[in-house]
Short mmCIF file of C-alpha atoms in Angstrom, two decimals:
data_model
loop_
_atom_site.label_atom_id
_atom_site.label_comp_id
_atom_site.label_asym_id
_atom_site.label_seq_id
_atom_site.Cartn_x
_atom_site.Cartn_y
_atom_site.Cartn_z
CA MET A 6 122.38 103.42 87.87
CA ALA A 7 123.47 99.96 90.23
CA SER A 8 120.76 99.92 93.09
CA SER A 9 123.77 99.81 96.01
CA THR A 10 125.25 103.18 94.16
CA LEU A 11 121.69 104.70 94.30
CA PHE A 12 121.33 103.85 97.83
CA LEU A 13 124.41 105.35 98.77
CA THR A 14 122.95 108.51 96.67
CA GLY A 15 119.68 107.96 99.46
CA LEU A 16 121.63 107.71 102.42
CA THR A 17 124.20 110.50 102.14
CA THR A 18 120.99 112.81 100.80
CA GLY A 19 119.26 111.92 103.62
CA LEU A 20 122.31 112.49 106.12
CA PHE A 21 123.68 115.70 104.77
CA ALA A 22 119.85 117.68 103.66
CA GLY A 23 116.97 115.56 104.65
CA GLY A 24 117.30 115.46 108.31
CA ALA A 25 116.52 118.94 108.88
CA SER A 26 113.95 119.24 106.16
CA CYS A 27 112.12 116.33 107.34
CA ALA A 28 112.35 117.00 110.59
CA ALA A 29 110.86 120.54 110.06
CA VAL A 30 108.23 118.97 108.55
CA GLN A 31 107.39 115.42 109.99
CA GLY A 32 108.97 116.35 113.48
CA GLY A 33 105.99 117.45 115.65
CA LEU A 34 104.39 114.16 114.52
CA LEU A 35 107.24 112.59 116.07
CA ALA A 36 106.90 114.72 119.31
CA GLY A 37 103.16 113.86 119.06
CA ALA A 38 103.56 110.19 119.49
CA VAL A 39 106.20 110.49 121.77
CA GLY A 40 104.62 113.68 124.11
CA ARG A 41 101.05 111.81 123.96
CA ARG A 42 101.81 108.46 126.18
CA ALA A 43 103.73 110.45 128.27
CA ALA A 44 100.91 112.26 129.29
CA SER A 45 98.29 109.45 129.32
CA TRP A 46 100.18 106.62 129.76
CA SER A 47 100.77 105.08 133.69
CA PRO A 48 104.31 105.61 134.73
CA GLU A 49 104.62 101.97 134.83
CA ALA A 50 103.34 101.22 131.05
CA TRP A 51 105.85 104.53 130.15
CA GLU A 52 108.67 102.64 131.68
CA ARG A 53 108.00 99.16 130.22
CA SER A 54 107.95 100.81 127.13
CA GLY A 55 111.58 101.59 126.79
CA LEU A 56 113.61 104.47 125.99
CA PHE A 57 113.58 104.29 122.08
CA THR A 58 110.36 102.01 121.38
CA PRO A 59 108.05 104.60 120.32
CA VAL A 60 111.03 106.37 118.10
CA ALA A 61 112.15 102.97 116.83
CA ALA A 62 108.28 101.86 115.81
CA PHE A 63 108.19 105.20 114.20
CA LEU A 64 111.25 105.31 112.13
CA GLY A 65 110.96 101.60 111.40
CA ALA A 66 107.44 102.23 109.84
CA LYS A 67 108.65 105.25 108.20
CA LEU A 68 111.38 103.14 106.60
CA ALA A 69 108.88 100.45 105.12
CA SER A 70 106.33 103.21 103.45
CA HIS A 71 108.70 104.57 101.51
CA THR A 72 110.48 101.99 100.65
CA LEU A 73 107.27 100.50 99.42
CA LEU A 74 106.76 103.86 97.86
CA GLY A 75 110.07 103.83 96.11
CA ALA A 76 109.90 100.52 94.46
CA ALA A 77 106.56 101.69 93.36
CA LEU A 78 107.84 104.22 92.31
CA GLY A 79 110.76 102.38 90.41
CA LEU A 80 108.03 99.90 88.98
CA ALA A 81 105.96 103.23 87.51
CA GLY A 82 109.34 104.43 85.80
CA ALA A 83 109.78 101.36 84.70
CA ALA A 84 106.61 100.98 83.08
CA VAL A 85 107.19 104.34 81.18
CA GLN A 86 110.36 103.57 80.29
CA PRO A 87 111.73 107.34 80.35
CA GLY A 88 114.64 107.64 77.75
CA PRO A 89 118.18 109.53 78.49
CA ARG A 90 116.48 113.14 77.86
CA ALA A 91 113.30 111.99 79.63
CA ARG A 92 115.63 111.06 82.51
CA ALA A 93 118.09 113.78 82.38
CA VAL A 94 114.76 116.39 82.65
CA LEU A 95 113.64 114.65 85.73
CA LEU A 96 117.00 114.80 87.45
CA VAL A 97 117.02 118.64 86.43
CA ALA A 98 114.00 118.96 87.89
CA SER A 99 114.49 116.91 91.18
CA ALA A 100 117.02 119.63 91.64
CA VAL A 101 115.47 122.70 90.98
CA LEU A 102 112.77 121.32 93.38
CA MET A 103 114.99 120.46 95.88
CA LEU A 104 116.56 124.12 95.81
CA LEU A 105 112.98 125.79 95.59
CA PHE A 106 112.43 123.78 98.96
CA ALA A 107 115.76 125.29 100.54
CA LEU A 108 114.92 128.40 99.72
CA ASP A 109 111.51 128.17 100.82
CA MET A 110 113.13 127.14 103.99
CA LEU A 111 114.80 129.98 104.11
CA GLY A 112 112.44 132.24 103.98
CA VAL A 113 112.23 133.45 100.48
CA LYS A 114 109.18 134.64 99.41
CA ALA A 115 109.09 134.81 95.97
CA VAL A 116 109.66 130.82 96.22
CA ARG A 117 106.62 130.46 98.20
CA ARG A 118 104.01 130.25 95.77
CA ILE A 119 105.64 127.75 93.57
CA VAL A 120 106.24 125.64 96.18
CA PRO A 121 104.33 122.53 95.88
CA ARG A 122 102.49 121.92 99.09
CA PRO A 123 100.57 118.46 100.19
CA PRO A 124 96.85 118.30 99.79
CA ALA A 125 95.18 119.84 103.28
CA SER A 126 92.68 116.38 103.26
CA TRP A 127 96.55 114.35 103.66
CA GLY A 128 97.67 116.58 107.04
CA ARG A 129 94.25 115.87 108.53
CA THR A 130 94.34 112.46 108.37
CA VAL A 131 97.88 112.59 109.78
CA ARG A 132 96.68 114.79 112.72
CA ARG A 133 94.45 112.44 113.32
CA SER A 134 96.27 109.53 113.76
CA ALA A 135 98.62 111.92 115.98
CA LYS A 136 96.07 112.38 118.51
CA SER A 137 95.81 108.71 119.20
CA THR A 138 97.77 107.12 122.33
CA ALA A 139 97.06 103.83 121.34
CA VAL A 140 100.62 101.42 120.94
CA THR A 141 100.85 101.19 117.64
CA ALA A 142 100.43 105.34 117.40
CA PRO A 143 104.22 105.72 116.67
CA ALA A 144 104.04 102.97 113.89
CA ALA A 145 101.13 104.53 112.08
CA LEU A 146 102.29 108.02 112.33
CA GLY A 147 105.59 106.68 111.00
CA PHE A 148 103.74 104.82 108.19
CA LEU A 149 101.58 107.80 107.44
CA THR A 150 104.82 110.57 107.01
CA VAL A 151 104.94 109.45 103.08
CA LEU A 152 101.69 111.29 102.94
CA ILE A 153 103.31 114.33 103.85
CA PRO A 154 106.95 114.53 102.15
CA CYS A 155 109.69 116.68 102.66
CA GLY A 156 110.86 118.85 99.36
CA VAL A 157 114.34 116.50 99.83
CA THR A 158 112.01 113.63 99.83
CA LEU A 159 109.76 114.57 96.71
CA GLY A 160 113.32 115.30 94.64
CA VAL A 161 114.68 111.64 95.87
CA GLU A 162 110.96 110.17 94.83
CA LEU A 163 111.96 111.67 91.12
CA ILE A 164 114.98 109.88 91.12
CA ALA A 165 113.35 106.57 91.96
CA VAL A 166 111.26 106.98 89.25
CA THR A 167 114.23 107.62 86.83
CA SER A 168 115.53 104.79 88.21
CA ALA A 169 113.45 102.35 86.21
CA SER A 170 113.95 99.58 88.61
CA PRO A 171 111.54 98.83 91.75
CA LEU A 172 114.88 97.36 93.41
CA ALA A 173 116.65 100.34 92.98
CA GLY A 174 113.58 102.86 93.46
CA ALA A 175 113.35 101.11 96.75
CA ALA A 176 117.25 101.23 97.48
CA VAL A 177 117.20 105.08 97.17
CA MET A 178 114.11 105.60 99.21
CA ALA A 179 115.25 103.49 101.70
CA GLY A 180 118.32 104.69 101.72
CA PHE A 181 117.06 108.46 102.00
CA VAL A 182 115.10 107.26 105.47
CA ILE A 183 118.12 105.58 106.83
CA GLY A 184 120.26 108.80 106.33
CA THR A 185 117.79 111.25 108.21
CA GLY A 186 117.29 108.26 110.71
CA PRO A 187 120.36 109.77 112.98
CA LEU A 188 118.52 113.37 113.47
CA PHE A 189 114.92 111.64 113.91
CA ALA A 190 116.55 109.10 116.48
CA LEU A 191 118.29 111.84 118.71
CA LEU A 192 115.29 114.09 118.25
CA GLY A 193 112.96 110.95 119.42
CA PHE A 194 115.47 110.48 122.25
CA PHE A 195 115.50 113.97 123.63
CA LEU A 196 111.32 114.35 123.43
CA ARG A 197 111.35 110.91 125.87
CA SER A 198 113.62 112.38 128.13
CA ALA A 199 112.23 115.46 128.31
CA ALA A 200 108.77 113.84 128.72
CA THR A 201 110.01 112.11 131.89
CA LEU A 202 111.16 115.27 133.19
#
């Protein structure tokens, strides 16, 4: 598949499915990135940082980490060179995984045990970074979101592998993050506005 097609696939997936799923998993990190600074920075420093600075840093770093991961996954797919049948199996697995995550988000208890979860140590690493009030903390948190993917992200990662191309893998992951961007930007804007009240 062409990189532009995969970019559009990632973009629409992120826009229509990934935003809500990723916001449910990673929205707390964005809230921490914005909220901690509101509580610990002086009012002057808070005003100087601008309305969207922490949100933009979070989203920009998230875009960078996911694009790099997509390139690495595409490279791995190129090294393994899955045939048409293996690619079809991976794409079906991706669809099934997305369906399982959707059912889990809807509260279907039967799928809870079979839905993969990231290791707890990854969550602890990200939570430690979330406690920081440093200027670079929003970017660090955005970059670390790659360690706690939402269900839709895992499906898009499988698509990056089946692309068998670093460029196409990076394109599908970048498109996905850009697609989730509007919801995260809106969430960040409201969190930032609420923090100034």
